[in-house]
PDB file of C-alpha atoms in Angstrom:
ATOM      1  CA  UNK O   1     134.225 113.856 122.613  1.00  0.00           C
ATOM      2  CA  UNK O   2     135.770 117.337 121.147  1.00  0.00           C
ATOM      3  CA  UNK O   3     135.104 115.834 117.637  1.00  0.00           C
ATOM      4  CA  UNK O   4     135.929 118.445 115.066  1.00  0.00           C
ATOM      5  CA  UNK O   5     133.817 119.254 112.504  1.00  0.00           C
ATOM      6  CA  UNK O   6     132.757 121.073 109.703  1.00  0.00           C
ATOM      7  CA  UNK O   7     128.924 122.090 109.680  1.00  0.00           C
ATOM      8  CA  UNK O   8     127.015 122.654 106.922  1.00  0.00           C
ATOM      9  CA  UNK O   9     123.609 123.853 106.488  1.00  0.00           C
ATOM     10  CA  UNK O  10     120.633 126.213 106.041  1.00  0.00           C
ATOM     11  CA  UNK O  11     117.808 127.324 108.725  1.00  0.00           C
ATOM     12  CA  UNK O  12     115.763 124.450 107.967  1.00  0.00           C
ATOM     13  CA  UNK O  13     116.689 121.648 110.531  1.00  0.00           C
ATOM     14  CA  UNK O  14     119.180 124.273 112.241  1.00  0.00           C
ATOM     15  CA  UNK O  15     118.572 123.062 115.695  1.00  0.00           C
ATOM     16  CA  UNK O  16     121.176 120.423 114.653  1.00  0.00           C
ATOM     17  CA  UNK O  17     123.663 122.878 114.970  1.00  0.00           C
ATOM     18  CA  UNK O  18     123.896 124.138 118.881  1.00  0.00           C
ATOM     19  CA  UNK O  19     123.017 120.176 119.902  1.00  0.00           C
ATOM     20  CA  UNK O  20     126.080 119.264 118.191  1.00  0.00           C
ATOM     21  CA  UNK O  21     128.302 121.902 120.143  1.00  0.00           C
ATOM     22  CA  UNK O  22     126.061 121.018 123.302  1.00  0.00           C
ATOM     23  CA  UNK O  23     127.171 117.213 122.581  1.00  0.00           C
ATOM     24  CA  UNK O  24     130.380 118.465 122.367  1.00  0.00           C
ATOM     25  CA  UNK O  25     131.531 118.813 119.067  1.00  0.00           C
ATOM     26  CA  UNK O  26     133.704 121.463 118.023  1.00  0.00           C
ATOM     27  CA  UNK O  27     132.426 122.975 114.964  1.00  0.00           C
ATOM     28  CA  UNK O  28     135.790 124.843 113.066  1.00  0.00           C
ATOM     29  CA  UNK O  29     133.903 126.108 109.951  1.00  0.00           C
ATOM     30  CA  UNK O  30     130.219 126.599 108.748  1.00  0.00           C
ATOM     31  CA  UNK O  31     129.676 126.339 105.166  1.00  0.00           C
ATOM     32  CA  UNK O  32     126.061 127.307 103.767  1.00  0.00           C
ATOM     33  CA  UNK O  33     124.740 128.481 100.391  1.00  0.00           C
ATOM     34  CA  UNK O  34     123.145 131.836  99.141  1.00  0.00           C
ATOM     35  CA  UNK O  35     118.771 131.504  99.832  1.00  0.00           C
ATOM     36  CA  UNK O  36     116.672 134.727  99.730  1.00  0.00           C
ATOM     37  CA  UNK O  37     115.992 135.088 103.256  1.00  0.00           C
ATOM     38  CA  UNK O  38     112.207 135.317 102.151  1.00  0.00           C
ATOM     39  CA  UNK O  39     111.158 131.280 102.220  1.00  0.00           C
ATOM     40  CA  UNK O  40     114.401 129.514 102.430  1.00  0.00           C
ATOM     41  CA  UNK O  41     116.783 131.234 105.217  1.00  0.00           C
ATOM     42  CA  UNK O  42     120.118 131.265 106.791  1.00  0.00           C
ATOM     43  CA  UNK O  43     119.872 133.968 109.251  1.00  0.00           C
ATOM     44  CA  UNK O  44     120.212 131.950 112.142  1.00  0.00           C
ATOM     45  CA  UNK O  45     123.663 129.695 110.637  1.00  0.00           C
ATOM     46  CA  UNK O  46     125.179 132.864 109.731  1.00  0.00           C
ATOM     47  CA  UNK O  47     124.624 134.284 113.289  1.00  0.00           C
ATOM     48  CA  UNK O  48     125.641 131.387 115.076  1.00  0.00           C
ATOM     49  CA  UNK O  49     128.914 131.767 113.347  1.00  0.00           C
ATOM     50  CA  UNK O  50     129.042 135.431 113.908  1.00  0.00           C
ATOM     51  CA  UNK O  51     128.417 135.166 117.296  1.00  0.00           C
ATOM     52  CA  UNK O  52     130.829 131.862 118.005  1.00  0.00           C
ATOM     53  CA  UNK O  53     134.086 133.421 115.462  1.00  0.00           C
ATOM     54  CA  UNK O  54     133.475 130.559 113.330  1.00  0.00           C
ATOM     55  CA  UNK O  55     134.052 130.749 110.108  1.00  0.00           C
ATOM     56  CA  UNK O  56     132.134 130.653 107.393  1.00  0.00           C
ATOM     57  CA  UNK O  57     131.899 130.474 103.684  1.00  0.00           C
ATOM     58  CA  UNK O  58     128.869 130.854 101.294  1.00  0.00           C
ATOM     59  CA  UNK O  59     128.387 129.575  98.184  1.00  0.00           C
ATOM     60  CA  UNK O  60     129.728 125.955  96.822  1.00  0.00           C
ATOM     61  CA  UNK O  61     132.412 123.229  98.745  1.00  0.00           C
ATOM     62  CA  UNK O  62     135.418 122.734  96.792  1.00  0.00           C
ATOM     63  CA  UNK O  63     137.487 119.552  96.665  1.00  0.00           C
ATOM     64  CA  UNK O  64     140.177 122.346  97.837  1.00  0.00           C
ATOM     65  CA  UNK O  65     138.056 122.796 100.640  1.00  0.00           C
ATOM     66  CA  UNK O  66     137.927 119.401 101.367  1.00  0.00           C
ATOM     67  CA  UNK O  67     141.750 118.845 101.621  1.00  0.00           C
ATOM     68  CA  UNK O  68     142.078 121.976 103.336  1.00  0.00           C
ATOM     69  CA  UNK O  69     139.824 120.533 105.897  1.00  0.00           C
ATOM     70  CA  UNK O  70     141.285 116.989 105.696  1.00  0.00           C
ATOM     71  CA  UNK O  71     145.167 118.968 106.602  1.00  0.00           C
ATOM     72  CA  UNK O  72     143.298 120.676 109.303  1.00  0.00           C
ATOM     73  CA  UNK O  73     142.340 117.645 110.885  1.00  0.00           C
ATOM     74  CA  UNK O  74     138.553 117.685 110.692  1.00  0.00           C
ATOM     75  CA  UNK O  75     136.809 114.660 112.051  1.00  0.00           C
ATOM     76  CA  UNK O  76     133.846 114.924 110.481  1.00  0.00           C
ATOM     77  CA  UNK O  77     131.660 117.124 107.571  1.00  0.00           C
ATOM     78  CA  UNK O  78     128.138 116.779 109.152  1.00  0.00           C
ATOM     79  CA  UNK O  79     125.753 118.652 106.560  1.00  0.00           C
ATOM     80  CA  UNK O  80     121.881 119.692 107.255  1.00  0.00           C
ATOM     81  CA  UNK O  81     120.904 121.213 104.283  1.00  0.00           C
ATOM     82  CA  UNK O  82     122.674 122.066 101.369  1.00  0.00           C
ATOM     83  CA  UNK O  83     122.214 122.960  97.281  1.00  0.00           C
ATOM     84  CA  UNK O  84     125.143 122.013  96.027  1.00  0.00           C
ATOM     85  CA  UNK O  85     127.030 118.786  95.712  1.00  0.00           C
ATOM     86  CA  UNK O  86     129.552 117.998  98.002  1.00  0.00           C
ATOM     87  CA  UNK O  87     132.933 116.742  96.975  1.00  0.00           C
ATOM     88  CA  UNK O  88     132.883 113.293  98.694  1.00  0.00           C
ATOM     89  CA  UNK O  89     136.331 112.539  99.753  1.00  0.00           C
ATOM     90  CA  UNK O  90     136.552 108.707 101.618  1.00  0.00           C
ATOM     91  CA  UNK O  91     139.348 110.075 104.065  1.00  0.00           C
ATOM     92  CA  UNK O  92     137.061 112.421 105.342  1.00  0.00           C
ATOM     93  CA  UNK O  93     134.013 111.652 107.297  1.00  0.00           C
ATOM     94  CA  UNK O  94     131.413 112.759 105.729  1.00  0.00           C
ATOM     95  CA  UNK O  95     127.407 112.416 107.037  1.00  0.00           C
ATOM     96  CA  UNK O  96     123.781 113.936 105.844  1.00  0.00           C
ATOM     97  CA  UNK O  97     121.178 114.610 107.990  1.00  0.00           C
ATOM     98  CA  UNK O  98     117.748 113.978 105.623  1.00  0.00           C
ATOM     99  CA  UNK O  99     114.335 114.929 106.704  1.00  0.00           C
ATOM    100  CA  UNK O 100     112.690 111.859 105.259  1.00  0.00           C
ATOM    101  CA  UNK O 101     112.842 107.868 106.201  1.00  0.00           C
ATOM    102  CA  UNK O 102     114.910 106.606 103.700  1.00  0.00           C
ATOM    103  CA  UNK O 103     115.215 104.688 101.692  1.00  0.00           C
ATOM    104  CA  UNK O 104     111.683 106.308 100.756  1.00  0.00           C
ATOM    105  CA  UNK O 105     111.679 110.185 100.409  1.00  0.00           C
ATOM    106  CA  UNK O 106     114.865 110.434  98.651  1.00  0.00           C
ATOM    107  CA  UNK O 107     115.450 114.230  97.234  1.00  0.00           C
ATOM    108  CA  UNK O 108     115.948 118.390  97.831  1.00  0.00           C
ATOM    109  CA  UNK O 109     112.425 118.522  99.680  1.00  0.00           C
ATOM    110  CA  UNK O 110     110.723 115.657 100.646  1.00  0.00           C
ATOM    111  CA  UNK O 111     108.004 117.285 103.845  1.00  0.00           C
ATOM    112  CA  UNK O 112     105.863 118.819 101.107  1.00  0.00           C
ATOM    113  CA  UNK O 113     105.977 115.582  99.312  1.00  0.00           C
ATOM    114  CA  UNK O 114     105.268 113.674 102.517  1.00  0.00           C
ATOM    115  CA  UNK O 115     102.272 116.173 103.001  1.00  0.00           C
ATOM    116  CA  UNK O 116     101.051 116.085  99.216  1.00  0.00           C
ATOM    117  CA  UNK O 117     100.773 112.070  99.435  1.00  0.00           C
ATOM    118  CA  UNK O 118      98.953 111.703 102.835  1.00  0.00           C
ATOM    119  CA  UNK O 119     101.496 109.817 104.411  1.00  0.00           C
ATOM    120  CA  UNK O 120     101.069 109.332 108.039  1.00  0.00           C
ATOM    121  CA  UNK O 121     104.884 109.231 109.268  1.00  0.00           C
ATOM    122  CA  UNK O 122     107.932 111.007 108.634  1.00  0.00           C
ATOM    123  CA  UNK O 123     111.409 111.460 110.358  1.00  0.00           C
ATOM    124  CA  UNK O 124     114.823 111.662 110.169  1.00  0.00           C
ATOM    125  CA  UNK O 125     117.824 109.902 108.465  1.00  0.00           C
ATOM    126  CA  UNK O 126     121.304 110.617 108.997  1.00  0.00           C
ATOM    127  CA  UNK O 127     123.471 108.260 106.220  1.00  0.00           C
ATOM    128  CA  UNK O 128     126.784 108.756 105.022  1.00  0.00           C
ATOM    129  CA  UNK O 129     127.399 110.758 101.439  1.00  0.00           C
ATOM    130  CA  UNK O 130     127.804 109.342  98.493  1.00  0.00           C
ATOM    131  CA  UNK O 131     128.146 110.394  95.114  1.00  0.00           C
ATOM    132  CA  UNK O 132     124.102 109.326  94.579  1.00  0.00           C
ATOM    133  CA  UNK O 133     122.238 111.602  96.518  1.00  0.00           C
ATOM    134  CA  UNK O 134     120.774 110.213  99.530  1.00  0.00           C
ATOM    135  CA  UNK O 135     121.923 107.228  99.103  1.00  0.00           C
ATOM    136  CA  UNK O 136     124.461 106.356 101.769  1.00  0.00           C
ATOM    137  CA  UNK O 137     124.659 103.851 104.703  1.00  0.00           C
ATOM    138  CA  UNK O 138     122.138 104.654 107.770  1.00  0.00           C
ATOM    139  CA  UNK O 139     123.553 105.450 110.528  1.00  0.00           C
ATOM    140  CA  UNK O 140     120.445 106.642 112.811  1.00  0.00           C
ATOM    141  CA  UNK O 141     116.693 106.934 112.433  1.00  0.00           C
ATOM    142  CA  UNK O 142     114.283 108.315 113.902  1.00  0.00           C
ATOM    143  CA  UNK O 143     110.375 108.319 113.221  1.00  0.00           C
ATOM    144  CA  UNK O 144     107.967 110.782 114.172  1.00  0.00           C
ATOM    145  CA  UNK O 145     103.972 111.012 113.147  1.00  0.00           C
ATOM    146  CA  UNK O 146     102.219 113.053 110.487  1.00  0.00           C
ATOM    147  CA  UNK O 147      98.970 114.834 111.932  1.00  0.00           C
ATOM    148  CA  UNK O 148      95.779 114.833 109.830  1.00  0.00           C
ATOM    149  CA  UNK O 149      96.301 119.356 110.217  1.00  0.00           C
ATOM    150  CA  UNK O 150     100.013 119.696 109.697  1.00  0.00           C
ATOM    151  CA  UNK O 151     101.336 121.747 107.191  1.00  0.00           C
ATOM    152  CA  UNK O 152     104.797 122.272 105.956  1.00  0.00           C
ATOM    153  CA  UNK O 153     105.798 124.519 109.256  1.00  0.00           C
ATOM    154  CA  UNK O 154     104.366 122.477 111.824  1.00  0.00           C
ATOM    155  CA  UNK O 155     105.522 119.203 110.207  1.00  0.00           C
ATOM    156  CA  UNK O 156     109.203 120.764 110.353  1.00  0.00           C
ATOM    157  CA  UNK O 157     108.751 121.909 114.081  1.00  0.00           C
ATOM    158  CA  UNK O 158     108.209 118.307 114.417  1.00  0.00           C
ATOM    159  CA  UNK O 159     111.057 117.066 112.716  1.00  0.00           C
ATOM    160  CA  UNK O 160     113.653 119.523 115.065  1.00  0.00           C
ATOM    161  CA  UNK O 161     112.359 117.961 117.309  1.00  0.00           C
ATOM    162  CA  UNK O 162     114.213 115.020 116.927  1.00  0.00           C
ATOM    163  CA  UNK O 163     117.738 116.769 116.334  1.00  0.00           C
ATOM    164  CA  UNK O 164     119.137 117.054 120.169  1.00  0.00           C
ATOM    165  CA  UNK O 165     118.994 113.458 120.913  1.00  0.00           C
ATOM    166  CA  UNK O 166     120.273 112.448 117.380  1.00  0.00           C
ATOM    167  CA  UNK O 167     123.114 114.772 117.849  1.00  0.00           C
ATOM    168  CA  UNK O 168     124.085 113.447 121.449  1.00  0.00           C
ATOM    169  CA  UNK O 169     123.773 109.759 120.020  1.00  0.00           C
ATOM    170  CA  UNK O 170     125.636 110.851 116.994  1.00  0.00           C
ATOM    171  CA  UNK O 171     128.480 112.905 118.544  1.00  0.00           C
ATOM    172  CA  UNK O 172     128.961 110.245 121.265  1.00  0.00           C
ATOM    173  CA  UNK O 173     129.344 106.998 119.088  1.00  0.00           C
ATOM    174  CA  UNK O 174     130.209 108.144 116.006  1.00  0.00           C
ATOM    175  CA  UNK O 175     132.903 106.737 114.718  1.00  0.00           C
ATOM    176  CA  UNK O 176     131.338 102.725 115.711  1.00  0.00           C
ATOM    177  CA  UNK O 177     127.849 104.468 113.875  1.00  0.00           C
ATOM    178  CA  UNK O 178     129.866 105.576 111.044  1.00  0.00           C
ATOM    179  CA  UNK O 179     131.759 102.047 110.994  1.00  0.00           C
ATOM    180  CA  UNK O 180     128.645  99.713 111.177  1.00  0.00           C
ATOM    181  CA  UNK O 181     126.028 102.266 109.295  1.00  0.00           C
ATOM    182  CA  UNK O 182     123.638  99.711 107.535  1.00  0.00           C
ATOM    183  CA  UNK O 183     122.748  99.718 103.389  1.00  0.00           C
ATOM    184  CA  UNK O 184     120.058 101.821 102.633  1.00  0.00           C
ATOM    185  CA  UNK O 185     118.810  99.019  99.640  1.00  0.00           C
ATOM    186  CA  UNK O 186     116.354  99.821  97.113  1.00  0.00           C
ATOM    187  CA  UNK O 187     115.265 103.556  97.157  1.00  0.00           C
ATOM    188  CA  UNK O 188     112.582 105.875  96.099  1.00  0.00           C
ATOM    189  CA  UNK O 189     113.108 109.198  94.972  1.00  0.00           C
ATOM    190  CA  UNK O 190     110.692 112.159  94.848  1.00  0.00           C
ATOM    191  CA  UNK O 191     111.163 114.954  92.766  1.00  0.00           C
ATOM    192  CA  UNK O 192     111.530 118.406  94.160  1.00  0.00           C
ATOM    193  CA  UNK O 193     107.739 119.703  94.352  1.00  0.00           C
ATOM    194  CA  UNK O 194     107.378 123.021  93.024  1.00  0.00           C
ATOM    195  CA  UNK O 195     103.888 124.982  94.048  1.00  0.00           C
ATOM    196  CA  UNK O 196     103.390 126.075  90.078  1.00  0.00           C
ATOM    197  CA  UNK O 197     103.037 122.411  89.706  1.00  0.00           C
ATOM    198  CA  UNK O 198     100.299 122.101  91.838  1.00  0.00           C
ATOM    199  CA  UNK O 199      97.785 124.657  91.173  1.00  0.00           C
ATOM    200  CA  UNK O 200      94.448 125.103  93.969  1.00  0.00           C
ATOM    201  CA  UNK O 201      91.445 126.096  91.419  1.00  0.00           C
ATOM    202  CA  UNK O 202      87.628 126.489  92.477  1.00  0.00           C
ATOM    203  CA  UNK O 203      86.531 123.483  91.193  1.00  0.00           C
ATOM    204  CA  UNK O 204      89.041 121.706  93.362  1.00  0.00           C
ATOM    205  CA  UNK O 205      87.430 119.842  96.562  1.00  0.00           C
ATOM    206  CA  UNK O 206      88.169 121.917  99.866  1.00  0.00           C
ATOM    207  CA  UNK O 207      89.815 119.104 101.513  1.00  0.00           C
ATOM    208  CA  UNK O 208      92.388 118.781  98.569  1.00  0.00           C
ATOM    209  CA  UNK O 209      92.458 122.057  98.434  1.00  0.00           C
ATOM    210  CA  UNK O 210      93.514 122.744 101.809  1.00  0.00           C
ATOM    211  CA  UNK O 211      96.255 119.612 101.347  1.00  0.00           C
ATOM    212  CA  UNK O 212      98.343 121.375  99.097  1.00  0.00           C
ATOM    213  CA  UNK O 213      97.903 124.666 101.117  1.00  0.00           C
ATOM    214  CA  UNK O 214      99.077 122.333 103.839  1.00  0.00           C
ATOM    215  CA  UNK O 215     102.127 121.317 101.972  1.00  0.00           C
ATOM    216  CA  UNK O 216     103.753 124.134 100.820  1.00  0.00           C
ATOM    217  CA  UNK O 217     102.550 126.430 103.924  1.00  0.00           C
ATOM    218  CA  UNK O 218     104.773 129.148 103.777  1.00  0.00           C
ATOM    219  CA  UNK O 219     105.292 129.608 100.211  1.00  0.00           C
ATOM    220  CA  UNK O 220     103.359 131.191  97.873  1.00  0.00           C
ATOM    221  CA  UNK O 221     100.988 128.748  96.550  1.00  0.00           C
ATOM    222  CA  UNK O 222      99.340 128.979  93.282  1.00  0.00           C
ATOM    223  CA  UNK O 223      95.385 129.926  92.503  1.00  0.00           C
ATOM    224  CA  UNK O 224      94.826 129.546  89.402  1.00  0.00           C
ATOM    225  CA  UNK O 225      90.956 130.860  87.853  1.00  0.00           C
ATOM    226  CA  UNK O 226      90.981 130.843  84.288  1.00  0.00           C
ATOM    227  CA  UNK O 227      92.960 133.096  83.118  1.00  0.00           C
ATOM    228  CA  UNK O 228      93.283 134.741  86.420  1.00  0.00           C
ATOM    229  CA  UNK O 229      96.386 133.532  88.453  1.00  0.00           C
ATOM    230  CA  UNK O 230      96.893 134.635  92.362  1.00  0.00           C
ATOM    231  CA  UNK O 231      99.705 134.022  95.033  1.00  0.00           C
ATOM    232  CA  UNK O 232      98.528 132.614  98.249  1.00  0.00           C
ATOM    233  CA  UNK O 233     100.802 132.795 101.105  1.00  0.00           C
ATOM    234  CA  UNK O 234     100.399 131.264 104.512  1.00  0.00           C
ATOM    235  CA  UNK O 235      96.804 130.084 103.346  1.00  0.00           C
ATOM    236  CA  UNK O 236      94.173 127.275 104.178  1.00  0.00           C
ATOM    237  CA  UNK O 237      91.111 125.452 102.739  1.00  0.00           C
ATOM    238  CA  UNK O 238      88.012 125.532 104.879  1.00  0.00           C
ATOM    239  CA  UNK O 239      84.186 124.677 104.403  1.00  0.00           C
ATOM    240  CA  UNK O 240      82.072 127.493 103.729  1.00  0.00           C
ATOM    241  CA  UNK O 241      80.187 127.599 106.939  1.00  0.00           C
ATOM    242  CA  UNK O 242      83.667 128.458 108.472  1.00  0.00           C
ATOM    243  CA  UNK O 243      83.591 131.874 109.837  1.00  0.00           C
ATOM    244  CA  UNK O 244      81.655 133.549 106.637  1.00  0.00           C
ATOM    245  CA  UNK O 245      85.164 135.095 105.860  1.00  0.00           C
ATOM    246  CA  UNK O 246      85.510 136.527 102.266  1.00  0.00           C
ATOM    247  CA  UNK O 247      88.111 134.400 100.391  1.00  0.00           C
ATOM    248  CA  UNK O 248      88.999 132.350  97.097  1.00  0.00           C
ATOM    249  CA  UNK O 249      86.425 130.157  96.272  1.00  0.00           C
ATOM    250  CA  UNK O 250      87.188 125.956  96.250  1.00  0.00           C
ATOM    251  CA  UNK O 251      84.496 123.819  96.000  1.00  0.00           C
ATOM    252  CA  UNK O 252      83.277 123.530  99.147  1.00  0.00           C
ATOM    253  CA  UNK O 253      85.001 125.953 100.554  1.00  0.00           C
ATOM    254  CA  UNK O 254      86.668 128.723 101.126  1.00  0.00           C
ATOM    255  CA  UNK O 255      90.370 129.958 101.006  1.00  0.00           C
ATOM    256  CA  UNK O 256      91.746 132.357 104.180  1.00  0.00           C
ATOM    257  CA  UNK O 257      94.907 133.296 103.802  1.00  0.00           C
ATOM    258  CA  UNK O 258      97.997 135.741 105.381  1.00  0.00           C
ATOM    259  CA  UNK O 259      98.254 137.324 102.041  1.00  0.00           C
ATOM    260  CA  UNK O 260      96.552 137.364  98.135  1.00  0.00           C
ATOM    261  CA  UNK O 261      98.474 138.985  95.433  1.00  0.00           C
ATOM    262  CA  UNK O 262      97.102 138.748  91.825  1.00  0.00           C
ATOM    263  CA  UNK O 263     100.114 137.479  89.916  1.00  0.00           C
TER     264      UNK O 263
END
């Protein structure tokens, strides 16, 4: 194998990164972008490449990147999560690995989405790059159930799961996945959700309370009480016989959460 390739991601799905070397890829550079360490993170991508002497650049790919890449001989540009759009060059390789079943769940973030719409099976999609976001040829998928209780983390945990055998099938057959990766057809894309759009007030039902808690699990969520507006982080809807804990009222229920900050 000794495919070489250029990695680039965030923390997200980062377990895609030591299965590739494990499959054995040889990753030459490690490209991410600037997050606040806070809810979006690259600690681990920028330690891996630390701790390997690979190199690594923040901030936006260049088409000079590209074709200093393609005159370096890289195989293949294998990204995992990204904010910026990537110069697609044809004589380079290039692949996205999408935490949704596309064609459905095209877009930046699709889990909360996936969470906010009750849907009862997610997974992931790894399609070539095109110039339309998530768009590209399939060249794996692989599905894995949404629980009635996940939130955003747990859904995600999930989701890694999948990366080690992807990464073997992908690193060991690439270039005959790349070659016969199948049209994606008629899409759907889904907006990035953002949790101001989506506010949790007390006269909201606990159980639709609790699924946008579930959703965006991790962030800081918006509760919104008249004129009153609070961050919730790391919190969850439950009826009000649970526990008799003092919280922000739903109706129905009761919020618990990590952390309340009046906003």
């Amino acid at each position: 194998m000794n495919r070489k390739i250029v990695y680039v991601g965030i923390d997200t799905l980062y377990q895609a990164l030591p299965a590739l070397v494990k499959a054995g890829c040889r990753v030459c550079e490690i490209a991410s972008c600037p997050v606040d360490n806070e809810t979006e993170f690259n600690l681990r991508t920028c330690a891996f490449a630390k701790e390997h002497s690979i190199p690594l650049l923040i901030g936006k790919i260049t088409r000079e990147d590209v074709k200093r890449w393609k005159e370096a001989g890289i195989d293949a540009l294998i990204c995992c999560g990204y904010y910026y759009r990537i110069p697609v060059d044809e004589k380079l390789p290039m692949v996205n690995i999408h935490p949704a079943l596309l064609p459905k769940g095209r877009g930046a973030w699709p889990m909360p989405v996936t969470l906010l719409e009750g849907l009862r099976e997610s997974g992931i999609t790894i399609h070539k790059m095109t110039d339309g976001f998530d768009e590209g040829d399939i060249l794996l998928q692989k599905a894995v159930p949404v629980m009635p209780e996940d939130t955003l983390q747990t859904l995600t945990a999930r989701l890694q799961t999948l990366l080690p055998g992807m990464m073997a099938e992908l690193a060991s057959d690439f270039c005959h996945l790349y070659e016969m990766a199948r049209p994606q057809g008629e899409g759907e894309y889904w907006p990035c959700p953002e949790e101001s759009n989506y506010p949790v007030t007390p006269d909201m039902d606990v159980s639709e309370a609790d699924r946008i808690l579930r959703a965006f699990y991790g962030y800081e969520c918006i509760y919104r009480n008249r004129d009153e507006i609070y961050g919730v982080m790391e919190g969850r809807a439950y009826p009000a016989v649970y526990g008799g804990e003092k919280g922000l009222p739903v109706r129905g229920g009761t919020i618990v959460a990590r952390g309340v900050r009046k906003l």
